[in-house]
Amino acid sequence: MSDNKLKKQLGLYDVFAICTGAMFSSGFFLLPGIAAAQTGESVYLAYLASGILIIPAMLSVAELSTAMPKSGGTYYFLDRSLGPMVGTIGGLGSWVALMFKSSFALIGMGAYLALFVDVSFTMLALILTLIFGFLNIFGAKETTLLQRILVTVLVLIMGLFIIQGVSAAGLDISISDSEDGFFSNSLHGFISTIGLVFVSYAGLTKVTSVAEEVKNPDRNIPLGMILSLTTASLIYVAGVYVMQQVLTAEEFYSSLTPVADAGAKFMNWLPGSGGMLLIVVAAVAAFASTGNAGIMSASRYPFAMSRDKLMSPKFSDIGKQGTPYYAIIVTVVCMILILLIFDVESVAKLASAFQLLLFGFMCLAVIVMRESNINSYRPGFKSPLYPWVQIAGMLISVWLVAEMGILAVSLTGFIVVMCVAWYIYYTKGRINRRGAIFHVHERLGKKRYDDLELELLNILNEKNTGEHLSYKETIARSIIVDVDSDNTKVDELLREASEILSGRLKVEKKMLLNELTENYKHRFNKLSSGVICSHHAMANVSAPELVVFRIKQSLDLEITGIDGNVYMYAILLVPEEEEGLDIRLVGHLAEIVQSSGFKKRWMQSGNKRELRECLLSEGHFIQLKVNESKQLMEFAGKKIRDINLPGSSLITIIYRGSELIIPHGNTLISEEDEFLMVGDPDDIKELMSG
């Protein structure tokens, strides 16, 4: 297995900051005036409606992120659920949408800087694109600390802006009767505006690109997204309401700096132009964050697709600074073309159209993953009201895209066609990966992609790193059996496992055998080539029990999808009340057996101790005699619950003469005991040095 995994270091506030920071740029500081020109005074309701309509997509993305917290975000979800062709659309579509959004942010930053610098905002946006591209190539990126500070400052300034604005303008939500009043362009214009401002909330799902780095993703991703959407909706609706109340229609509709223009009218409590300067500083910081992070995030899509053989290997090249320099350069060049070719409104519409399409696909992805019945698809957060929320999300996406005008629809369709053409032309013969959609119907069973289940098992393992100790303890207590005969029947192994476990569990062998043999074909996972594991949740099991057979000759398995010789067969039993524990433990086991050289080490091990060591990560396992360790001798005569072992180390088995003892809190330690222990490598080294 690769050791270059991203560290899980992002907490709840980091998730909130990433989502919120990505939303508060163009959508608040640049877009309101353009949107108001389309619908009139109802513009703040368009923001409210967009915030509500994004909820199905948010819930779907939250579920996918907690089930598959991997880098690549939208691309990864769509590729693994709907297959590489839709993954190509998702990856390239996300790349394009992020480039449009980042270009839009840099246009806004240029517009605000133009208040103090006598240069056109388009030229400033081009210069800023080059600067941020250069910084990304040389490794500059927003840190979580910077993002926290930035978002905190932004929210405080916007809160101050809203409080003062409402105080100055009053609260009047009456509907105007004038021609240019509440719905200045009829209901159609209002709906079209909803699609336009939808881009303001697109940053909500940006956290999917860093989901692999989030601690406790099952809690922090959905909760962070919900808090972020609530905060953004309140500020958007209240802030835009203040702008349309303070500014005249002519001022508002023509303004590319509406927050600064509105603030200049009532934020006069600071000396000179301090109030407006405060807003400009906040706006520039928001645009800088979105633009810089947008280039970084956008470039990761071709990078991830390149690793999956969906784009040229050149995109996955890493420079001396540890960044995908080629992907960044191509992204920057494309953004420059966008800035030169499209006007501001078109950029916003196209970004919204692409994002809407992707949201619809991700709602479909949830349905496919749920209906695939893949046992290792275990999201920590499940979208409520399934499948109606997902169906609503898909319908909302189609409806809003259709309302956004012929240019947005045409170019979105053109990109989809080009993505499909690219997939057919470039990937033909390069990949054999399939999505979970091939697991949905039994009639497609022969085309199911079993490696997807292995990949989800590995993801589940990474997501539950805190349960590695439970896995180590299970391996330490496991029963390992050598099978020397040729063409052994699986029924024989099930009978032998029943006989072994019946004594440990104190249950009848016949009852246990019935449990193991009943539908065993539907309770197995292929962990690697030649390694399978069946797992069972049972009422009579108080702690995980594992029997592992080393197959030296051959095993006769009548299981569809198993090819080649099976050299290892594991049977896992877990307590019935601990839902999902079997899958998590199997995920840990899968990570071990897929490591380089595992088969060779496993087949060449000379005894049971070496075999157990094969099933544990290096340095996590030790067997010590109490009377040969100064530190352990201090525990002689004490109960296990009264001793303090280094770090997270555990005594899993005690050998006392010919007796094997499964330790409990009241177990009394003897100086003649021999301990089988597991723990983190540093803790094991401390025990060995003692």
XYZ file of C-alpha atoms in Angstrom:
690
model
C 0.000 0.000 0.000
C 1.118 3.527 -0.593
C 2.386 5.475 2.345
C 1.786 8.925 0.859
C -1.680 9.340 2.319
C -2.967 12.768 3.206
C -3.091 13.455 6.926
C -6.458 13.941 8.581
C -5.966 17.359 10.145
C -9.079 19.399 9.323
C -11.715 19.870 12.013
C -15.276 21.164 12.013
C -14.348 24.849 11.845
C -11.944 24.124 8.989
C -14.778 22.505 7.015
C -17.007 25.488 7.804
C -14.246 27.913 6.793
C -13.510 26.137 3.502
C -17.189 26.054 2.496
C -17.988 29.579 3.660
C -14.805 31.164 2.308
C -15.484 29.695 -1.123
C -19.021 31.134 -1.186
C -18.349 34.710 -0.096
C -16.637 36.321 -3.028
C -18.304 37.049 -6.346
C -21.759 36.015 -5.142
C -21.836 38.791 -2.556
C -19.347 41.440 -3.669
C -19.967 41.432 -7.430
C -23.078 39.573 -8.569
C -26.028 41.248 -6.737
C -26.240 44.236 -9.076
C -26.157 42.048 -12.196
C -28.810 39.757 -10.688
C -31.019 42.681 -9.641
C -30.977 44.001 -13.218
C -32.715 40.749 -14.258
C -35.440 40.576 -11.610
C -35.680 43.884 -9.740
C -36.319 44.182 -6.009
C -37.035 40.463 -5.667
C -33.315 39.742 -6.016
C -32.882 38.899 -2.309
C -35.633 36.276 -2.646
C -33.705 34.761 -5.563
C -30.756 34.274 -3.186
C -33.063 32.721 -0.605
C -34.571 30.363 -3.175
C -31.118 29.303 -4.382
C -30.094 28.523 -0.807
C -33.157 26.311 -0.383
C -32.808 24.602 -3.761
C -29.205 23.584 -3.088
C -30.226 21.525 -0.032
C -30.841 18.254 -1.967
C -27.414 18.524 -3.589
C -25.809 19.370 -0.230
C -27.358 16.324 1.454
C -26.312 14.068 -1.425
C -22.763 15.397 -1.477
C -22.530 15.029 2.307
C -23.529 11.358 2.052
C -21.043 10.642 -0.738
C -18.278 12.498 1.117
C -18.744 10.471 4.282
C -18.867 7.203 2.316
C -15.935 8.040 0.030
C -13.814 10.757 1.669
C -11.185 10.851 -1.067
C -9.401 13.601 -2.934
C -10.972 14.315 -6.292
C -14.411 15.114 -4.917
C -17.052 15.274 -7.635
C -14.920 13.407 -10.164
C -14.224 10.540 -7.770
C -17.876 10.153 -6.727
C -19.187 10.083 -10.281
C -16.445 7.831 -11.605
C -16.952 5.208 -8.889
C -20.754 5.349 -8.986
C -21.739 5.964 -12.602
C -18.564 4.825 -14.324
C -15.544 6.438 -16.009
C -17.535 8.056 -18.813
C -19.711 10.045 -16.396
C -16.612 10.510 -14.246
C -14.953 12.145 -17.256
C -17.919 14.498 -17.597
C -17.792 15.194 -13.860
C -14.039 15.733 -13.814
C -13.827 17.965 -16.858
C -17.100 19.688 -15.924
C -15.788 20.440 -12.427
C -12.540 21.691 -13.922
C -14.402 24.036 -16.262
C -16.870 25.192 -13.572
C -14.074 25.985 -11.118
C -12.133 27.881 -13.770
C -15.235 29.960 -14.543
C -15.871 30.579 -10.845
C -12.235 31.518 -10.200
C -12.226 33.835 -13.217
C -15.409 35.439 -11.907
C -13.742 35.945 -8.511
C -10.678 37.555 -10.059
C -12.887 39.861 -12.153
C -14.514 40.964 -8.914
C -11.166 41.436 -7.199
C -10.005 43.524 -10.143
C -13.199 45.594 -9.976
C -12.634 46.452 -6.305
C -8.917 47.153 -6.781
C -9.813 49.440 -9.686
C -11.390 51.759 -7.105
C -7.838 52.643 -6.046
C -5.763 51.724 -9.112
C -6.347 53.401 -12.479
C -6.310 50.179 -14.502
C -9.239 48.313 -16.077
C -10.545 45.517 -13.878
C -10.192 43.007 -16.737
C -6.486 43.767 -17.012
C -6.130 43.486 -13.226
C -7.926 40.123 -13.332
C -5.474 38.869 -15.983
C -2.497 40.000 -13.916
C -3.904 38.400 -10.768
C -4.506 35.122 -12.634
C -0.842 34.990 -13.592
C 0.274 35.878 -10.057
C -1.861 33.220 -8.403
C -0.859 30.672 -11.041
C 2.796 31.413 -10.319
C 2.235 31.072 -6.573
C 0.427 27.752 -7.020
C 3.247 26.314 -9.114
C 5.757 27.228 -6.429
C 3.703 25.665 -3.662
C 1.792 28.615 -2.181
C -1.603 27.542 -0.801
C -4.068 28.730 1.771
C -3.485 27.176 5.159
C -6.254 26.215 7.512
C -5.166 28.935 9.925
C -5.323 31.595 7.209
C -8.701 30.316 6.069
C -10.059 30.427 9.618
C -8.873 33.996 10.172
C -10.090 35.116 6.759
C -13.582 33.675 7.135
C -13.937 34.977 10.690
C -13.010 38.499 9.578
C -15.310 38.298 6.547
C -18.314 37.119 8.544
C -17.762 39.817 11.184
C -17.469 42.605 8.595
C -20.526 41.368 6.696
C -22.465 41.107 9.934
C -21.527 44.694 10.750
C -22.508 45.760 7.233
C -25.952 44.139 7.570
C -26.666 45.488 11.065
C -25.778 49.042 10.071
C -27.538 48.714 6.718
C -30.833 47.524 8.206
C -30.590 50.281 10.813
C -30.042 52.886 8.106
C -32.568 51.622 5.541
C -35.216 50.169 7.830
C -37.133 46.969 7.211
C -39.621 47.272 4.367
C -40.489 44.096 2.439
C -43.535 45.507 0.655
C -43.826 44.691 -3.037
C -43.393 47.595 -5.426
C -46.106 48.283 -7.999
C -43.784 50.077 -10.415
C -42.770 48.669 -13.775
C -39.209 48.266 -12.583
C -40.347 47.025 -9.202
C -40.428 43.670 -7.524
C -40.517 41.342 -10.567
C -39.172 43.662 -13.249
C -38.796 40.871 -15.809
C -41.771 38.660 -14.845
C -41.568 35.297 -13.133
C -39.329 33.962 -15.894
C -36.726 36.600 -15.092
C -36.913 35.692 -11.394
C -36.361 31.979 -12.099
C -33.507 32.785 -14.470
C -31.947 34.889 -11.706
C -32.150 31.973 -9.288
C -30.026 29.975 -11.724
C -27.634 32.906 -12.091
C -27.041 33.408 -8.367
C -26.845 29.659 -7.758
C -23.099 30.005 -8.431
C -22.931 31.919 -5.140
C -23.547 28.665 -3.261
C -21.397 26.423 -5.441
C -18.463 26.734 -3.033
C -20.493 24.821 -0.473
C -19.326 21.519 -1.973
C -15.696 22.545 -2.353
C -14.889 20.606 0.812
C -15.288 17.364 -1.169
C -11.883 17.973 -2.741
C -10.245 17.823 0.717
C -12.580 15.261 2.321
C -9.680 12.831 2.682
C -8.025 15.235 5.125
C -11.043 15.796 7.396
C -11.004 14.320 10.889
C -14.195 12.462 11.808
C -15.744 13.125 8.367
C -18.996 11.421 9.358
C -19.721 14.330 11.705
C -17.634 17.260 10.525
C -18.497 17.255 6.803
C -22.321 17.293 7.010
C -22.401 19.531 10.099
C -19.847 21.957 8.634
C -21.797 22.181 5.372
C -25.109 22.771 7.161
C -23.619 25.528 9.352
C -21.973 27.105 6.323
C -25.160 27.090 4.220
C -27.154 28.586 7.105
C -24.581 31.356 7.603
C -24.275 32.077 3.889
C -28.029 32.185 3.311
C -28.586 34.642 6.163
C -25.811 36.967 5.028
C -26.711 36.759 1.347
C -30.402 37.458 1.836
C -29.974 40.195 4.445
C -26.947 41.755 2.709
C -28.546 41.904 -0.740
C -31.737 43.294 0.816
C -29.677 46.119 2.354
C -28.020 46.875 -1.000
C -31.288 47.107 -2.917
C -32.795 49.309 -0.174
C -29.848 51.710 0.104
C -28.963 52.087 -3.583
C -31.220 53.432 -6.306
C -32.199 51.011 -9.047
C -29.872 52.751 -11.519
C -26.923 52.618 -9.089
C -27.563 49.022 -8.091
C -28.066 47.546 -11.567
C -24.902 49.098 -13.024
C -22.607 48.442 -10.068
C -19.829 45.847 -10.048
C -18.952 46.904 -6.497
C -22.404 47.005 -4.851
C -21.215 46.303 -1.298
C -18.719 49.177 -1.394
C -21.234 51.503 -3.041
C -23.890 50.695 -0.443
C -21.435 50.868 2.458
C -20.305 54.327 1.379
C -23.820 55.605 2.118
C -24.096 54.486 5.745
C -20.724 53.212 7.038
C -19.555 56.743 7.841
C -18.774 56.160 11.518
C -15.099 55.590 10.643
C -12.931 58.643 9.818
C -12.663 59.612 6.169
C -13.412 56.732 3.793
C -12.555 54.121 6.440
C -15.916 52.366 6.164
C -15.628 51.776 2.465
C -11.952 50.851 2.822
C -12.924 48.175 5.362
C -15.345 46.646 2.870
C -12.828 46.819 0.045
C -10.216 45.050 2.165
C -12.721 42.323 3.018
C -13.758 41.974 -0.621
C -10.187 41.776 -1.901
C -9.340 39.170 0.732
C -12.413 37.107 -0.200
C -11.673 37.269 -3.918
C -8.011 36.447 -3.322
C -8.928 33.392 -1.278
C -11.443 32.139 -3.826
C -9.224 32.864 -6.824
C -6.061 31.303 -5.430
C -7.834 28.284 -3.950
C -9.883 27.947 -7.134
C -6.781 27.598 -9.300
C -5.387 25.051 -6.864
C -8.629 23.032 -6.714
C -9.346 23.224 -10.440
C -5.898 21.951 -11.339
C -6.424 18.876 -9.147
C -9.186 17.538 -11.376
C -6.998 16.877 -14.453
C -4.325 15.714 -12.009
C -6.683 13.130 -10.445
C -8.062 12.075 -13.828
C -4.539 11.605 -15.118
C -3.778 9.203 -12.275
C -6.884 7.217 -13.286
C -5.748 7.147 -16.950
C -8.541 9.421 -18.147
C -6.141 12.180 -19.240
C -2.565 12.440 -20.405
C 0.063 11.259 -17.870
C 1.617 14.702 -18.267
C -1.095 16.199 -16.028
C 0.053 14.049 -13.111
C 3.655 15.292 -13.311
C 4.843 16.693 -9.994
C 7.394 19.501 -9.987
C 10.273 20.071 -7.587
C 7.967 22.092 -5.344
C 5.570 19.155 -4.974
C 2.794 20.634 -7.159
C 1.229 19.419 -10.442
C 2.838 22.220 -12.414
C 1.589 21.144 -15.850
C -2.043 20.953 -14.695
C -1.704 24.387 -13.081
C -0.210 25.970 -16.212
C -2.982 24.609 -18.450
C -5.607 25.777 -15.930
C -4.168 29.315 -15.851
C -4.033 29.517 -19.660
C -7.692 28.433 -19.893
C -8.711 31.042 -17.294
C -6.974 33.767 -19.271
C -8.950 32.738 -22.364
C -12.185 32.817 -20.344
C -11.421 36.344 -19.136
C -10.684 37.532 -22.668
C -13.650 35.877 -24.385
C -16.621 36.004 -21.962
C -18.305 38.898 -20.223
C -19.003 38.833 -16.487
C -22.623 37.712 -16.703
C -21.857 34.888 -19.136
C -19.068 33.622 -16.906
C -21.451 33.482 -13.937
C -24.182 31.755 -15.942
C -21.859 29.125 -17.364
C -20.348 28.370 -13.987
C -23.840 27.931 -12.549
C -24.988 25.717 -15.427
C -22.057 23.338 -15.101
C -22.406 23.165 -11.342
C -26.134 22.505 -11.602
C -25.467 19.629 -13.985
C -22.891 18.147 -11.609
C -25.239 18.489 -8.633
C -27.871 16.550 -10.557
C -25.350 13.810 -11.327
C -24.328 13.571 -7.669
C -27.952 13.138 -6.602
C -28.164 10.288 -9.103
C -24.889 8.884 -7.728
C -26.449 8.505 -4.277
C -29.345 6.509 -5.745
C -26.947 4.260 -7.653
C -24.710 3.653 -4.624
C -27.676 2.839 -2.377
C -29.328 0.534 -4.912
C -26.060 -1.237 -5.753
C -26.193 -2.983 -2.361
C -22.408 -2.876 -2.119
C -21.794 -4.007 1.442
C -18.811 -1.710 1.913
C -20.768 1.433 0.960
C -21.259 2.700 4.516
C -21.814 6.494 4.585
C -21.461 8.006 8.040
C -24.234 10.446 7.125
C -27.299 9.313 5.195
C -29.449 11.784 3.306
C -32.963 11.884 4.794
C -36.111 11.220 2.759
C -34.291 9.001 0.269
C -34.895 8.812 -2.689
C -37.272 11.789 -2.889
C -34.591 14.312 -1.939
C -32.324 12.997 -4.714
C -35.138 12.965 -7.278
C -35.981 16.555 -6.312
C -32.313 17.501 -6.662
C -32.119 16.098 -10.187
C -35.354 17.813 -11.246
C -34.207 21.132 -9.748
C -30.917 20.914 -11.656
C -32.623 20.214 -14.994
C -35.207 22.947 -14.400
C -32.719 25.661 -13.475
C -30.318 24.831 -16.314
C -33.221 25.047 -18.771
C -34.192 28.464 -17.374
C -30.701 29.946 -17.722
C -30.859 30.723 -21.405
C -29.763 29.197 -24.687
C -26.068 30.097 -24.284
C -25.672 28.354 -20.924
C -27.628 25.286 -22.071
C -25.831 25.056 -25.410
C -22.346 25.357 -23.978
C -23.149 22.949 -21.146
C -24.392 20.433 -23.716
C -21.333 21.071 -25.872
C -19.000 20.351 -22.961
C -20.875 17.106 -22.185
C -20.555 15.975 -25.823
C -16.851 16.865 -25.863
C -16.277 14.962 -22.603
C -17.977 11.849 -24.019
C -15.970 12.176 -27.230
C -12.769 12.500 -25.190
C -13.661 9.428 -23.168
C -14.356 7.343 -26.277
C -11.256 8.565 -28.106
C -8.698 8.683 -25.330
C -9.598 5.967 -22.815
C -10.538 3.160 -25.210
C -8.514 0.125 -24.154
C -6.757 1.989 -21.326
C -9.068 1.143 -18.410
C -11.420 -1.640 -17.377
C -12.912 0.116 -14.359
C -16.688 0.195 -13.935
C -18.949 2.104 -11.592
C -21.399 0.882 -8.976
C -24.191 1.195 -11.520
C -23.153 -2.259 -12.766
C -24.042 -3.641 -9.333
C -27.618 -2.398 -9.428
C -29.293 -5.142 -11.452
C -28.686 -8.866 -11.204
C -28.836 -9.128 -14.991
C -25.617 -7.065 -15.127
C -23.919 -9.273 -12.559
C -21.273 -10.503 -14.987
C -20.164 -6.932 -15.564
C -19.934 -5.911 -11.924
C -16.603 -4.467 -10.934
C -15.460 -6.274 -7.782
C -12.402 -4.054 -7.335
C -14.784 -1.200 -6.506
C -15.786 -3.083 -3.344
C -12.104 -3.443 -2.427
C -11.581 0.277 -2.980
C -14.545 1.145 -0.763
C -13.228 -1.229 1.896
C -9.890 0.596 1.850
C -11.684 3.946 2.115
C -13.712 2.624 5.039
C -10.475 1.554 6.683
C -8.859 4.971 6.240
C -11.988 6.689 7.574
C -11.959 4.607 10.745
C -8.272 4.828 11.655
C -9.230 5.201 15.315
C -10.416 1.580 15.319
C -7.066 0.108 14.300
C -6.515 -0.994 17.894
C -9.662 -3.136 17.737
C -8.262 -4.741 14.592
C -4.898 -5.409 16.220
C -6.568 -7.016 19.195
C -8.671 -9.176 16.885
C -5.580 -10.359 15.003
C -3.702 -11.060 18.227
C -6.582 -13.268 19.424
C -7.120 -14.862 16.018
C -6.867 -18.578 15.311
C -4.652 -19.470 12.364
C -4.849 -22.886 10.711
C -2.680 -24.398 8.002
C -4.492 -26.343 5.273
C -2.133 -28.766 3.521
C -4.531 -30.982 1.553
C -5.249 -30.405 -2.119
C -8.621 -29.247 -3.465
C -10.064 -28.627 0.002
C -13.784 -27.951 0.095
C -14.972 -24.747 1.708
C -17.541 -26.762 3.666
C -14.692 -28.582 5.399
C -13.163 -25.259 6.514
C -16.509 -24.013 7.792
C -16.921 -27.179 9.856
C -13.416 -26.839 11.254
C -13.976 -23.163 12.117
C -17.249 -24.084 13.865
C -15.488 -26.706 15.945
C -12.713 -24.289 16.940
C -14.990 -21.378 17.775
C -17.707 -23.353 19.549
C -15.378 -23.953 22.491
C -14.276 -20.320 22.718
C -17.806 -18.966 22.342
C -19.418 -21.734 24.407
C -22.106 -22.368 21.800
C -23.182 -25.573 20.089
C -21.090 -26.510 17.084
C -24.193 -27.355 15.026
C -25.783 -23.967 15.621
C -22.556 -22.180 14.741
C -22.099 -24.246 11.590
C -25.622 -23.388 10.461
C -24.852 -19.684 10.903
C -21.601 -19.902 8.946
C -22.977 -21.964 6.077
C -26.266 -20.130 5.617
C -25.903 -17.835 2.599
C -22.131 -17.697 3.052
C -21.762 -16.837 -0.644
C -23.437 -13.478 0.028
C -21.319 -12.681 3.084
C -17.846 -12.674 1.615
C -15.529 -9.978 0.366
C -12.704 -10.454 -2.066
C -9.910 -8.576 -0.313
C -7.175 -9.173 -2.857
C -6.234 -11.639 -5.547
C -6.316 -14.967 -3.730
C -7.690 -13.610 -0.428
C -11.333 -13.805 0.647
C -13.140 -13.173 3.908
C -16.650 -14.057 5.059
C -18.086 -12.048 7.941
C -21.027 -12.671 10.250
C -22.737 -10.675 13.004
C -23.945 -13.008 15.784
C -25.853 -12.551 19.025
C -23.633 -14.961 20.971
C -20.391 -13.117 20.190
C -19.125 -10.621 22.777
C -15.876 -9.663 21.003
C -14.624 -10.092 17.411
C -13.369 -13.585 16.627
C -11.273 -14.430 13.580
C -10.244 -17.767 12.082
C -7.715 -17.569 9.241
C -6.833 -20.500 6.989
C -3.565 -20.551 5.098
C -4.233 -22.593 1.959
C -1.022 -24.263 0.823
C -2.515 -26.227 -2.087
C -5.916 -25.239 -3.502
C -9.403 -24.412 -2.276
C -12.590 -25.402 -4.080
C -14.831 -22.335 -3.886
C -18.086 -22.168 -5.813
C -18.290 -18.383 -5.639
C -18.908 -16.341 -8.766
C -16.213 -13.745 -9.359
C -13.317 -15.533 -7.626
C -10.581 -16.266 -10.097
C -7.153 -17.761 -9.546
C -5.968 -19.748 -6.544
C -7.157 -18.803 -3.073
C -4.286 -18.912 -0.581
C -6.026 -17.304 2.392
C -9.595 -17.629 3.687
C -10.688 -15.678 6.777
C -13.901 -16.091 8.780
C -14.842 -13.142 11.005
C -17.528 -13.107 13.705
C -18.565 -9.867 15.414
C -21.181 -8.896 18.034
C -24.595 -8.399 16.471
C -25.198 -5.108 18.283
C -22.043 -3.437 16.902
C -23.374 -2.490 13.486
C -20.730 -2.063 10.806
C -17.851 -3.423 12.929
C -17.433 -6.428 10.608
C -17.003 -4.186 7.565
C -14.545 -1.913 9.362
C -12.386 -4.821 10.499
C -12.504 -6.350 7.028
C -11.374 -2.978 5.678
C -8.294 -3.053 7.929
C -7.544 -6.598 6.841
C -7.903 -5.610 3.177
C -5.303 -2.867 3.599
C -2.806 -5.391 4.969
C -3.310 -8.153 2.392
C -3.034 -5.700 -0.502
C 0.392 -4.518 0.630
C 3.401 -5.255 -1.547
C 4.898 -8.690 -0.934
C 2.150 -9.885 1.417
C 1.552 -13.207 -0.361
C 5.240 -14.090 -0.282
C 5.569 -13.264 3.439
C 2.338 -15.107 4.247
C 3.234 -18.304 2.412
C 6.828 -18.354 3.702
C 6.019 -17.737 7.387
C 7.218 -20.638 9.515
C 4.918 -20.432 12.543
C 1.703 -18.916 13.882
C 3.492 -15.926 15.390
C 5.024 -14.979 12.030
C 1.639 -15.418 10.371
C 0.025 -13.033 12.885
C 2.808 -10.527 12.294
C 1.981 -10.672 8.573
C -1.566 -9.545 9.396
C -0.389 -6.548 11.426
C 1.408 -3.422 10.320
C 5.111 -3.531 11.032
C 6.034 -2.962 14.672
C 2.489 -3.304 16.097
C 2.913 -6.748 17.657
C 5.073 -8.239 20.450
C 5.212 -11.335 22.672
C 6.873 -10.728 26.072
C 7.461 -12.746 29.241
C 6.671 -10.873 32.423
C 9.804 -12.068 34.244
C 12.033 -10.908 31.371
C 10.840 -7.284 31.451
C 11.606 -4.920 34.288
C 8.553 -2.805 33.461
C 6.192 -5.790 33.322
C 7.570 -7.276 36.554
C 6.178 -4.209 38.342
C 2.697 -5.421 37.330
C 3.059 -8.913 38.845
C 0.353 -9.580 41.442
C -1.857 -6.749 40.124
C -5.112 -6.843 38.209
C -5.021 -5.723 34.588
C -7.434 -2.862 35.270
C -4.975 -1.449 37.843
C -1.908 -1.206 35.564
C -0.855 1.512 33.133
C 0.657 0.381 29.851
C 2.449 2.778 27.467
C 0.142 4.701 25.151
C -2.532 2.565 23.484
C -0.844 -0.840 23.949
C -3.021 -3.758 25.050
C -2.595 -7.244 26.485
C -4.661 -9.407 24.131
C -3.700 -12.954 25.185
C -1.971 -14.390 28.255
C -0.104 -17.698 28.017
C 0.116 -19.258 31.471
C 1.894 -22.589 31.073
C -0.322 -24.670 28.773
C -3.316 -22.439 29.498
C -4.455 -19.689 27.114
C -6.282 -16.836 28.872
C -8.359 -14.097 27.250
C -7.651 -11.258 29.713
C -10.285 -9.147 31.483
C -10.056 -6.303 33.954
C -10.032 -8.656 36.941
C -7.369 -10.977 35.516
C -4.477 -11.218 38.002
C -0.994 -10.975 36.476
C 1.591 -13.632 37.342
C 5.339 -13.225 36.855
C 5.303 -16.538 34.964
C 2.858 -15.147 32.356
C 3.716 -14.500 28.740
C 1.842 -11.633 27.085
C 0.765 -11.264 23.487
C 0.515 -7.488 23.068
C -0.419 -4.981 20.371
C -0.005 -1.223 20.151
C 1.541 1.648 18.226
C 5.195 1.090 17.223
C 6.551 3.699 19.681
C 4.643 2.072 22.562
C 5.912 -1.373 21.559
C 9.497 -0.074 21.468
C 9.066 1.350 24.969
C 7.903 -2.048 26.244
C 10.813 -3.812 24.552
C 13.342 -1.359 25.993
C 11.900 -1.972 29.470
